[in-house]
mmCIF file of C-alpha atoms and ligand atoms in Angstrom:
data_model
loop_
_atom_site.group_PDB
_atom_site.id
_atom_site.type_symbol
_atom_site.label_atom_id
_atom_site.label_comp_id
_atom_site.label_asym_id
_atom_site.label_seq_id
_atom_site.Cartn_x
_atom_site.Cartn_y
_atom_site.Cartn_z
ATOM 1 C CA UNK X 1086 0.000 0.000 0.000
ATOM 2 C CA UNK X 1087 1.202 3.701 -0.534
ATOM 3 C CA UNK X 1088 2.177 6.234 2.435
ATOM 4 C CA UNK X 1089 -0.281 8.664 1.853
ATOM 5 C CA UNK X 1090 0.070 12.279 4.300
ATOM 6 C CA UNK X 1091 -3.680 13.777 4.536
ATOM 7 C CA UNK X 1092 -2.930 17.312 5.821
ATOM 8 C CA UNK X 1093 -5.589 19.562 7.108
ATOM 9 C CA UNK X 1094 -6.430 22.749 6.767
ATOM 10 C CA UNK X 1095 -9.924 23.354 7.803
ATOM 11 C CA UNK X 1096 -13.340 24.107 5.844
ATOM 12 C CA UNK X 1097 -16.546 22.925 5.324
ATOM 13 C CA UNK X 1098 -15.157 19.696 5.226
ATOM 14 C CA UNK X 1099 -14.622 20.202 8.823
ATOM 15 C CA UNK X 1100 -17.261 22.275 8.968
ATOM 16 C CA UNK X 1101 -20.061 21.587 12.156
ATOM 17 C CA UNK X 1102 -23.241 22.875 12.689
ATOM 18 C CA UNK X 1103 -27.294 21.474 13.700
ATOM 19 C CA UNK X 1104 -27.157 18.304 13.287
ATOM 20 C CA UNK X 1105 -28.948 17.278 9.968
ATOM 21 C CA UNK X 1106 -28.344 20.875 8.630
ATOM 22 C CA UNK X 1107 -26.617 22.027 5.583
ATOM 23 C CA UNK X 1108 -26.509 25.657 6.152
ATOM 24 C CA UNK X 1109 -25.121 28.326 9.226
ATOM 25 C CA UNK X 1110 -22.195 26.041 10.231
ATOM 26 C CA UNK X 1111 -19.107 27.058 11.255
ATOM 27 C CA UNK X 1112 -16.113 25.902 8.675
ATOM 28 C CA UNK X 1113 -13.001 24.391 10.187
ATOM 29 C CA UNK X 1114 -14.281 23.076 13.393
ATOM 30 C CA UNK X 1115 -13.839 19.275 13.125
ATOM 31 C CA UNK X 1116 -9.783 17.229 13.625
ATOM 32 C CA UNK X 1117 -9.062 16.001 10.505
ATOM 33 C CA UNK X 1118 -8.695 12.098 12.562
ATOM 34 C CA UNK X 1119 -12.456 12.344 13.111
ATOM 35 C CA UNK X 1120 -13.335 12.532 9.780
ATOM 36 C CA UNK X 1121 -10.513 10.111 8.683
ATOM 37 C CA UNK X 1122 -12.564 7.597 11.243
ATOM 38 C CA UNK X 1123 -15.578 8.048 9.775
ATOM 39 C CA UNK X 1124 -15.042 7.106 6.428
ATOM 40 C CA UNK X 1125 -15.760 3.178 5.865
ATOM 41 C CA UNK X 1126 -12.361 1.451 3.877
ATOM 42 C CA UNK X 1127 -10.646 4.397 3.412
ATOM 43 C CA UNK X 1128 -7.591 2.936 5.222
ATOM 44 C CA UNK X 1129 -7.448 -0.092 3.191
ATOM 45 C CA UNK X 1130 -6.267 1.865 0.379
ATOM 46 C CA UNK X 1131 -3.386 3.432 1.543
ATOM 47 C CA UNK X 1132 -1.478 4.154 4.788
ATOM 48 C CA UNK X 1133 -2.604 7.372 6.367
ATOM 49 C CA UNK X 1134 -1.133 10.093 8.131
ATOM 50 C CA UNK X 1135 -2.816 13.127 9.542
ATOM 51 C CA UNK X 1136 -1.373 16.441 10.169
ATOM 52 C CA UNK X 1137 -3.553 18.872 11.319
ATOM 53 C CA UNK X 1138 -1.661 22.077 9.782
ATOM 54 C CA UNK X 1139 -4.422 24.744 10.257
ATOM 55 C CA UNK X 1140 -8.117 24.552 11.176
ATOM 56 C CA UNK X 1141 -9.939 27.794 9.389
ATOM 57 C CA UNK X 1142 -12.312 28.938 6.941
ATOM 58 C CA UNK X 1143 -10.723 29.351 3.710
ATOM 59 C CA UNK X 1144 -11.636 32.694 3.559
ATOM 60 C CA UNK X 1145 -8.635 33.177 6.647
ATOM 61 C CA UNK X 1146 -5.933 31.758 4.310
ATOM 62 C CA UNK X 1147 -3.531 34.285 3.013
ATOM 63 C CA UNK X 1148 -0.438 34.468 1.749
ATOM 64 C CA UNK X 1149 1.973 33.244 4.888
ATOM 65 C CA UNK X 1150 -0.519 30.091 5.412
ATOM 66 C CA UNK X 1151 0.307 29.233 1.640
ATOM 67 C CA UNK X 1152 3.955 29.594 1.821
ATOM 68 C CA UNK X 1153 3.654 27.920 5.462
ATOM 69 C CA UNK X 1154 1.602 24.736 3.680
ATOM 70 C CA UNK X 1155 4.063 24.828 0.516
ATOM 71 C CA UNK X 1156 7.140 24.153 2.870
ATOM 72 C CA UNK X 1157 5.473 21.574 4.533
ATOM 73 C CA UNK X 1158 4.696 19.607 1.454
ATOM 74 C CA UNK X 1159 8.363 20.449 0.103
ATOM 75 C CA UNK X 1160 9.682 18.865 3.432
ATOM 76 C CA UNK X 1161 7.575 15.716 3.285
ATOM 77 C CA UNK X 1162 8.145 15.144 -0.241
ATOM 78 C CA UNK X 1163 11.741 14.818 0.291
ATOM 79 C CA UNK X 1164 10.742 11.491 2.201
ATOM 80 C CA UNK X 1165 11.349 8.199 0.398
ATOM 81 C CA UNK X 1166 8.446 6.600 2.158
ATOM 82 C CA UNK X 1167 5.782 9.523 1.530
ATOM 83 C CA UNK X 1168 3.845 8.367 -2.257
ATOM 84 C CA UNK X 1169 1.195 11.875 -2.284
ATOM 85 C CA UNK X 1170 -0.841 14.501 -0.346
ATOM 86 C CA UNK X 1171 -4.167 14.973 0.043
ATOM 87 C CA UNK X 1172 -4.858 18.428 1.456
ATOM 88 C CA UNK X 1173 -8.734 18.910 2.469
ATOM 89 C CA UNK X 1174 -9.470 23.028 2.787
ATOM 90 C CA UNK X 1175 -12.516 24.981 2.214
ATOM 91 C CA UNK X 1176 -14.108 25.509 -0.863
ATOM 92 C CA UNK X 1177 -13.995 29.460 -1.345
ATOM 93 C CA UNK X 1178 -10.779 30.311 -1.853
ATOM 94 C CA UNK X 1179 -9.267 26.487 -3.183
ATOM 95 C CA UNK X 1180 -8.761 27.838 -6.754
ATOM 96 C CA UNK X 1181 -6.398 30.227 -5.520
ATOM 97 C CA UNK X 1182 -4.436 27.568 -3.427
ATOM 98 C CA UNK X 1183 -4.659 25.250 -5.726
ATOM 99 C CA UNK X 1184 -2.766 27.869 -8.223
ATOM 100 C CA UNK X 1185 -0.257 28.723 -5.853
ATOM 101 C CA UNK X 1186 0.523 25.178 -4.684
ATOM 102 C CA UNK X 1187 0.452 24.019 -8.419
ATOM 103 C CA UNK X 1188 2.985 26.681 -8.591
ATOM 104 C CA UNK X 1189 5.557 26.338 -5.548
ATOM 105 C CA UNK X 1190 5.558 22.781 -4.853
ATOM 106 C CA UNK X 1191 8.579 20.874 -5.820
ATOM 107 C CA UNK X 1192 7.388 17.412 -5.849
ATOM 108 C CA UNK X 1193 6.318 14.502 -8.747
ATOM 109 C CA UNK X 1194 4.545 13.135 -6.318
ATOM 110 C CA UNK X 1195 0.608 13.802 -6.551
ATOM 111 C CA UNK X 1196 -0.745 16.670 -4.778
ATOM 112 C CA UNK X 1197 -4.872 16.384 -4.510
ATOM 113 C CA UNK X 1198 -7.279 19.299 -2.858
ATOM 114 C CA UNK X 1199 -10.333 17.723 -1.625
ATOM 115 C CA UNK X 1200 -13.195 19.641 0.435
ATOM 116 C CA UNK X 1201 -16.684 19.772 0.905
ATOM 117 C CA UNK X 1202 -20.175 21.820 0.491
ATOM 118 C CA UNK X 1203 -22.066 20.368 3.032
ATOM 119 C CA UNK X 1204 -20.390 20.294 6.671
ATOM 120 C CA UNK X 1205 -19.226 16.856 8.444
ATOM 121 C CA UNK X 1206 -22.658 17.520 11.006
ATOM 122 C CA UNK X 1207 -25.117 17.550 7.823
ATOM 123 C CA UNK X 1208 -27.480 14.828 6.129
ATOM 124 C CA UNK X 1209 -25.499 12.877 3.283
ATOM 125 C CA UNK X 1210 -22.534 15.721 3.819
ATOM 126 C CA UNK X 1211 -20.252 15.353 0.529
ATOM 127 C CA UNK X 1212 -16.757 15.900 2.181
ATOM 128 C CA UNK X 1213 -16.603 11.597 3.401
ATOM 129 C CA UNK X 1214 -16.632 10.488 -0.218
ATOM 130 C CA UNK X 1215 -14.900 13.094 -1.821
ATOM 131 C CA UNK X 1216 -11.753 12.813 0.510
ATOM 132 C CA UNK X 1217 -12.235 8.803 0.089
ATOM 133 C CA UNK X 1218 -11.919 9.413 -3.394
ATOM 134 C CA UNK X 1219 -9.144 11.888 -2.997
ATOM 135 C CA UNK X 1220 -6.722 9.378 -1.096
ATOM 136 C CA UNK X 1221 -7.813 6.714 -4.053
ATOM 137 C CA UNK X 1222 -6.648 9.133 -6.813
ATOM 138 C CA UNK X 1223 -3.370 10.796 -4.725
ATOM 139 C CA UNK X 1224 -2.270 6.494 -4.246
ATOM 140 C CA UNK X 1225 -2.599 6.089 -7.738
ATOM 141 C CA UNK X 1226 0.189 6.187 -10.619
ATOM 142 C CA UNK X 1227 -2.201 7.756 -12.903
ATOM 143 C CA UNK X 1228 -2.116 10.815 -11.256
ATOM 144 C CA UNK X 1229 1.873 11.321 -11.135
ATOM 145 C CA UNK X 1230 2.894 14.386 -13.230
ATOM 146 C CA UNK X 1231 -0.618 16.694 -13.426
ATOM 147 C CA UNK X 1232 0.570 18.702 -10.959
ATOM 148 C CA UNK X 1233 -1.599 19.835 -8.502
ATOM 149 C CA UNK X 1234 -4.846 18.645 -8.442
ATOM 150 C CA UNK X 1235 -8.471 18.966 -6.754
ATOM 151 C CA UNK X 1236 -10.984 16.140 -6.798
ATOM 152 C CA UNK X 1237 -14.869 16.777 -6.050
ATOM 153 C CA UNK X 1238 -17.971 15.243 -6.732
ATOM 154 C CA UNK X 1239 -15.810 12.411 -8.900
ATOM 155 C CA UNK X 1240 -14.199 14.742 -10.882
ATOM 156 C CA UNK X 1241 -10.500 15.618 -11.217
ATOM 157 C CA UNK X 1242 -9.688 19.070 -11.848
ATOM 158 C CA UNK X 1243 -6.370 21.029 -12.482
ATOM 159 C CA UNK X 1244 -4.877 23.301 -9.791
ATOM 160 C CA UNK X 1245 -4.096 25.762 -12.830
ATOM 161 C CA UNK X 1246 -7.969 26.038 -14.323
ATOM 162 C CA UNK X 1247 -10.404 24.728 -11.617
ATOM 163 C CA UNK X 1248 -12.851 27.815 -10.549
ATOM 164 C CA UNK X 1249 -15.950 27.476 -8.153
ATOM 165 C CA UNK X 1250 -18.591 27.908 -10.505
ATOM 166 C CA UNK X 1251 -21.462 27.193 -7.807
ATOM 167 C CA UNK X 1252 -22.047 28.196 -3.949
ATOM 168 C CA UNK X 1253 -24.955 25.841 -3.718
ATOM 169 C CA UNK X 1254 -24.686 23.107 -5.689
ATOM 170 C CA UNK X 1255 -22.494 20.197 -4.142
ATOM 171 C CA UNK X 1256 -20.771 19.870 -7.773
ATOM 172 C CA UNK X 1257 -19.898 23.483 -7.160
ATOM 173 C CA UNK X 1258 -16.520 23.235 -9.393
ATOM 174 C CA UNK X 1259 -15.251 23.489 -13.120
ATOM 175 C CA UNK X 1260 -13.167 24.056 -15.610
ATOM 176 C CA UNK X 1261 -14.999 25.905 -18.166
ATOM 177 C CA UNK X 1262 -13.666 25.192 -21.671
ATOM 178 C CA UNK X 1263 -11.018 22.739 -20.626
ATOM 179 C CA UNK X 1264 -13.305 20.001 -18.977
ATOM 180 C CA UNK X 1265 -11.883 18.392 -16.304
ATOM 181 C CA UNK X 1266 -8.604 15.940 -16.287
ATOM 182 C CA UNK X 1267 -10.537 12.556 -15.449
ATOM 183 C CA UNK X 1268 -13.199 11.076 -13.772
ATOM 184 C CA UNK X 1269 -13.485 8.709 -10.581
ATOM 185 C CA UNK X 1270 -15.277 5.764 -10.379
ATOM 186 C CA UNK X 1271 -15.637 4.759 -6.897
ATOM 187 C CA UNK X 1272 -11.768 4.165 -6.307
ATOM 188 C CA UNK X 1273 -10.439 3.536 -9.614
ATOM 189 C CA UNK X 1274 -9.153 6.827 -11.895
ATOM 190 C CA UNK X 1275 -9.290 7.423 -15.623
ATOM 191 C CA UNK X 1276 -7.531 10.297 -16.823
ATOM 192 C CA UNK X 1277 -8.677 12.258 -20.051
ATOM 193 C CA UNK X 1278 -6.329 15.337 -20.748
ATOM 194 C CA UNK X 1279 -3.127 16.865 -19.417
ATOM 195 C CA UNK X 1280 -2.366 20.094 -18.908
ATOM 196 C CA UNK X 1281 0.483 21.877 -21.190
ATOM 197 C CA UNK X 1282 1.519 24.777 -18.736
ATOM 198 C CA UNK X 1283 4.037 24.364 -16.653
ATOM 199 C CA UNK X 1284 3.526 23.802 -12.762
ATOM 200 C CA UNK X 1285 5.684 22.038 -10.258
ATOM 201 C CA UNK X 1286 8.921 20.293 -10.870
ATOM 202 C CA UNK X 1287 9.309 21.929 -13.862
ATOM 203 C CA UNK X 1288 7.674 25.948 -12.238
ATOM 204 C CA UNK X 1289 10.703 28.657 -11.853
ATOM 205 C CA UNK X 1290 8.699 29.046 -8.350
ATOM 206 C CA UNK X 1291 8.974 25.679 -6.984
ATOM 207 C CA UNK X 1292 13.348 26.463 -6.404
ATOM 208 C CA UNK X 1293 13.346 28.526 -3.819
ATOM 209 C CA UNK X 1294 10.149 30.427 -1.670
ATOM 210 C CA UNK X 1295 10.456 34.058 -1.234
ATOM 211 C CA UNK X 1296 10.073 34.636 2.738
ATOM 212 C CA UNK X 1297 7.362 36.531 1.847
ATOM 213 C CA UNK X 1298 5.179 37.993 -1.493
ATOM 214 C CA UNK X 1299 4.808 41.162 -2.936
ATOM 215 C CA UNK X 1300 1.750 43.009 -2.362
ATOM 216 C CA UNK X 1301 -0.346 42.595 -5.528
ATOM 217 C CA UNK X 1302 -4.206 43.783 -5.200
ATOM 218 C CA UNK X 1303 -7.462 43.408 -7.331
ATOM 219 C CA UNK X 1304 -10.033 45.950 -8.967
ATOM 220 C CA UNK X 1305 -13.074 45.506 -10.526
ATOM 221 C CA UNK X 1306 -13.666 47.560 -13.088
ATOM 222 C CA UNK X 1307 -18.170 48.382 -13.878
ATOM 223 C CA UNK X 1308 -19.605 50.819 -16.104
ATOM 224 C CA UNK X 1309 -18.732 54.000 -14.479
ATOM 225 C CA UNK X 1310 -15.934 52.981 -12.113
ATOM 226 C CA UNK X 1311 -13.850 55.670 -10.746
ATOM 227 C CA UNK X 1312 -10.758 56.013 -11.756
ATOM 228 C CA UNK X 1313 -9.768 57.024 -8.246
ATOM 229 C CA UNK X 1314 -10.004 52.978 -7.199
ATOM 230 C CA UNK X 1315 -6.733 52.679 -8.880
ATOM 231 C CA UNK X 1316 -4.958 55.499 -7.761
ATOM 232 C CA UNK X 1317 -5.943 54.600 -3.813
ATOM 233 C CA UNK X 1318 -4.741 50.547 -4.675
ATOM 234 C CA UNK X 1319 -1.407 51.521 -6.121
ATOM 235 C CA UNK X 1320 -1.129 53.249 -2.364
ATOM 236 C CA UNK X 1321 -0.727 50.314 -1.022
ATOM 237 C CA UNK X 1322 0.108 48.025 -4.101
ATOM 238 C CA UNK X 1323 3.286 46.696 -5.996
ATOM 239 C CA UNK X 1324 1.587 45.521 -8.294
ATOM 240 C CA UNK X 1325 -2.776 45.776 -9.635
ATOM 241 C CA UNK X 1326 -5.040 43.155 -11.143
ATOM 242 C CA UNK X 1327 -7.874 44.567 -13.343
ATOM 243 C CA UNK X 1328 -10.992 42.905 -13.880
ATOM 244 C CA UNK X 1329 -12.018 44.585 -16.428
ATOM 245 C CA UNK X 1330 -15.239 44.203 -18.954
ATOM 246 C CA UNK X 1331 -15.160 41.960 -21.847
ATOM 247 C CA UNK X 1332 -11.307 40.925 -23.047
ATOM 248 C CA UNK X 1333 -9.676 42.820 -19.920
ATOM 249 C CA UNK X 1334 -11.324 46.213 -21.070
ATOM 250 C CA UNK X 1335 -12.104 49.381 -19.076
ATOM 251 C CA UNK X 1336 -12.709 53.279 -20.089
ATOM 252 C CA UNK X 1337 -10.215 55.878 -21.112
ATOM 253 C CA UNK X 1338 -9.937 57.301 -18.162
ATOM 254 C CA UNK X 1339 -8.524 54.144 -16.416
ATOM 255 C CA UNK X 1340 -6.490 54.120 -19.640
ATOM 256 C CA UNK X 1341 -4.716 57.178 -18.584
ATOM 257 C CA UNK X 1342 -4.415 56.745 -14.916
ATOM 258 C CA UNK X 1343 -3.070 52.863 -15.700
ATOM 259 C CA UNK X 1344 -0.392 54.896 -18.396
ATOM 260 C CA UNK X 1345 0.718 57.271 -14.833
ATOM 261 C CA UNK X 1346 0.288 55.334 -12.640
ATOM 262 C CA UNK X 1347 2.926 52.395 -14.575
ATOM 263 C CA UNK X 1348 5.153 55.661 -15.208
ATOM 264 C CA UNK X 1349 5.429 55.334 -11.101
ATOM 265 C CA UNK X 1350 6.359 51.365 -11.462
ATOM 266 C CA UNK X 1351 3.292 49.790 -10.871
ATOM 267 C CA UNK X 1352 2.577 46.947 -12.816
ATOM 268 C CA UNK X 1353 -0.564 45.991 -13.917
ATOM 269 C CA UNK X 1354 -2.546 42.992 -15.299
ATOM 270 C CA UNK X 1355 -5.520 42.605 -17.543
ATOM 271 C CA UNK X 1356 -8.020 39.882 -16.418
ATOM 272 C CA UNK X 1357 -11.899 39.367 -17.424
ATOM 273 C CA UNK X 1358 -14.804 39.651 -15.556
ATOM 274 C CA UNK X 1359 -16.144 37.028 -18.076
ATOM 275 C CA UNK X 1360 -15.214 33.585 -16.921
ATOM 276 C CA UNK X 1361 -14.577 31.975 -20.608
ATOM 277 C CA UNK X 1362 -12.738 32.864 -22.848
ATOM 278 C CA UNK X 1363 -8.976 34.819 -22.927
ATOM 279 C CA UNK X 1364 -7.297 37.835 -22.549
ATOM 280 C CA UNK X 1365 -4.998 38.864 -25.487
ATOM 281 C CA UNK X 1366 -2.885 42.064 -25.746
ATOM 282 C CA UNK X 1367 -4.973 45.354 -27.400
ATOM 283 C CA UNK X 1368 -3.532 48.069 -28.862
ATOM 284 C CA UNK X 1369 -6.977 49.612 -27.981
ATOM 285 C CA UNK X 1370 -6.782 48.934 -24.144
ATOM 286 C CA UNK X 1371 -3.154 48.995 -23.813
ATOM 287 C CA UNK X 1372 -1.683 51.127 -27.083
ATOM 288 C CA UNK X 1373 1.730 51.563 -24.479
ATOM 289 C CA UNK X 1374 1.702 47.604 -24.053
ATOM 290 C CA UNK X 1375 2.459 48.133 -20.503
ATOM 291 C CA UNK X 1376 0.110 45.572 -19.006
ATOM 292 C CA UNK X 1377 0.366 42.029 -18.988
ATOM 293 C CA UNK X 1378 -2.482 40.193 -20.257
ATOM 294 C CA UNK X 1379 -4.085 36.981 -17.527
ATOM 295 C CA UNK X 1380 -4.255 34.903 -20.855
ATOM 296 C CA UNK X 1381 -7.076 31.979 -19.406
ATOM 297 C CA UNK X 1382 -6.225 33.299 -15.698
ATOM 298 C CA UNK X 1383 -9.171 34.572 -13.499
ATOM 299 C CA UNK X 1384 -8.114 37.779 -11.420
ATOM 300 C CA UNK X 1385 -7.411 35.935 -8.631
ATOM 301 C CA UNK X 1386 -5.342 33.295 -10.121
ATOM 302 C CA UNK X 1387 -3.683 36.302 -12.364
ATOM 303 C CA UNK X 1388 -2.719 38.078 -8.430
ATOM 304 C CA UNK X 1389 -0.929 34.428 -7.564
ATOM 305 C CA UNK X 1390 0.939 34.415 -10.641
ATOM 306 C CA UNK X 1391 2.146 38.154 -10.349
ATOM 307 C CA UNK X 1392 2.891 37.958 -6.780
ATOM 308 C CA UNK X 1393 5.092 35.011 -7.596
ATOM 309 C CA UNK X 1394 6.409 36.663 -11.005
ATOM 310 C CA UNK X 1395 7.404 40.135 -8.934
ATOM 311 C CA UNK X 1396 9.373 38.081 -6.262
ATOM 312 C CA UNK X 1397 11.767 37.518 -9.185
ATOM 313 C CA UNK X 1398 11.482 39.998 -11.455
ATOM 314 C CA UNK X 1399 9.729 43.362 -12.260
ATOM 315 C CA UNK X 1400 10.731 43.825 -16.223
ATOM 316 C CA UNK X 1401 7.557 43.365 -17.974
ATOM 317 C CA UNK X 1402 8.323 41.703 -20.644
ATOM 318 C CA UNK X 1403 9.705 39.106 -18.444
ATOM 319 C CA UNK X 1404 6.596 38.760 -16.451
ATOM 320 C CA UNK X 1405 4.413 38.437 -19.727
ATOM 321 C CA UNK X 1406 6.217 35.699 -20.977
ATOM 322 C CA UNK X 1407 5.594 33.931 -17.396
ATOM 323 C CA UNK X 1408 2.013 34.508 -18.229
ATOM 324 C CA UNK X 1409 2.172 32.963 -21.391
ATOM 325 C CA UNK X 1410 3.675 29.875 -19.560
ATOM 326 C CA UNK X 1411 2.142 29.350 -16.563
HETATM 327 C C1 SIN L 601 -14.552 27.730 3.477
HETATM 328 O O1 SIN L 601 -14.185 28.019 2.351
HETATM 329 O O2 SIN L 601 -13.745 27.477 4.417
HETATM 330 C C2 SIN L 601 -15.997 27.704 3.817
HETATM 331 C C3 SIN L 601 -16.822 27.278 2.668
HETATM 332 C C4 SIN L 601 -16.565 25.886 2.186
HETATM 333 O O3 SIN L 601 -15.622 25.193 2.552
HETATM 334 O O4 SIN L 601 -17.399 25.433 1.357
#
């Protein structure tokens, strides 16, 4: 059997609340063991070890928690007798720590997110099966060289593209135009598709962690938006994520602000508010080509990749052809 090292980060996997109930729970409540102990079989497919590394509601993760859980998988994957991770964590903010770990960890060894919509205390709560079937797909050679992935509702999904699409439905996750990687059935995998940007062994990030990231924040842009939302984030900002209209679009007068305020060396990215599709350059939007389209990247994916991209470099042509790549 495979060493397999579950480690816990909280969620509405762990979530508890009136028994029976799916809704007003508190996330990250339950030990990780608990859960482990109620899930029939699961430790006849692989040997298990716990680690309890946090216990919060994803929407308390931030950027020292990921750097904190990348070391720790770094360490452990050093270990001749460790085969994968399963990490369990709450829904809401997985796609961005899925990203970052799909980014930073330095490992072949399989790396699978796993969480839950319902919490441990509700009727027919989702989070049992889909970490059974997340310690099934992390023991199996199938899923060595994805990269990170996150398994829900019998689905395998990339670290890179999966986005919550619901925050109701159990099969709250997707990959918009690029499917999923494979499908479970019960414990046995079948992969479908790979994914051709890079992650992992082969990520510039996964060397060496910075001790900490640069501070790289969001803004929406909406018909109307004042302009003054960008000058009061590049306050406080290294670098500025747009999610703008359409292909990464916004009006002229974020144009010019965007031209000052990059005189000033902020850099910016263009993401979409629409979640298919991809963000090209535009010689409309960006005549000066001073900001680095999110190519397939929502905005908060695109803020992983710069934060990562300006702890090593802030030449822009540099950081678009990490873009391209990642
Ligand atoms: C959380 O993200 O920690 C709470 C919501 C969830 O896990 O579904």
């Amino acid at each position: 059997m495979k060493n397999i090292v579950i480690i816990a980060t909280g969620g509405t996997i762990a979530g508890s609340g009136k028994i029976g109930k799916a809704t007003n729970y508190q996330a990250g409540k339950i030990d990780i063991k608990e859960i482990i102990d109620s899930i029939p079989m699961i430790n006849e497919i692989a040997n298990l070890t716990a680690i309890q590394l946090f216990n919060i509601d994803s929407n308390e993760m931030n950027e020292q928690y990921w750097l904190c859980l990348t070391k720790k998988i770094n360490d452990l994957a050093n270990q001749d007798n460790i085969d994968g991770f399963v990490v369990t964590h709450g829904t809401d903010t997985l796609d961005e720590t899925a990203y970052f770990l799909n980014l930073t960890v330095c490992t072949y060894k399989p790396v699978v997110l796993t969480g839950a919509m319902r919490p441990a205390s509700a009727t027919s709560a989702d989070g049992p099966m889909n970490l059974y079937q997340a310690v099934c797909l992390a023991s199996s050679d199938e899923a060595l060289g994805h990269g990170v992935m996150a398994l829900f509702s019998s689905t395998i999904y990339s670290g890179r593209d999966i986005q919550k699409v619901s925050n109701f439905r159990i099969d709250a996750f997707d990959q918009n135009h690029f499917g999923c990687l494979g499908y479970m059935y019960d414990d046995k995998v079948q992969m479908f598709s790979r994914t051709f940007k890079k992650h992992t062994i082969l990520s510039m990030f996964s060397e060496s962690l910075p001790a900490e990231l640069p501070s790289v924040g969001i803004v929406y842009y909406y018909a109307g938006a004042n302009v003054q939302l960008l000058t009061m984030m590049a306050k406080i900002h290294q670098g500025i994520v747009i999610i703008g209209s359409g292909s990464g679009n916004y009006s002229k007068l974020w144009l010019e602000e965007i031209q000052r305020l990059s005189n000033e060396g902020i850099i910016f990215v263009r993401a979409s508010r629409v979640n298919q599709g991809i963000v090209y350059e535009s010689s409309i939007f960006d005549p000066l080509n001073i900001c680095i389209p999110s190519n397939t990247l929502s905005g908060q994916k695109a803020r992983v990749l710069l934060m990562l991209a300006l702890s090593k470099t802030t030449n822009i042509n540099e950081i678009k052809k990490i873009f391209d790549e990642y």
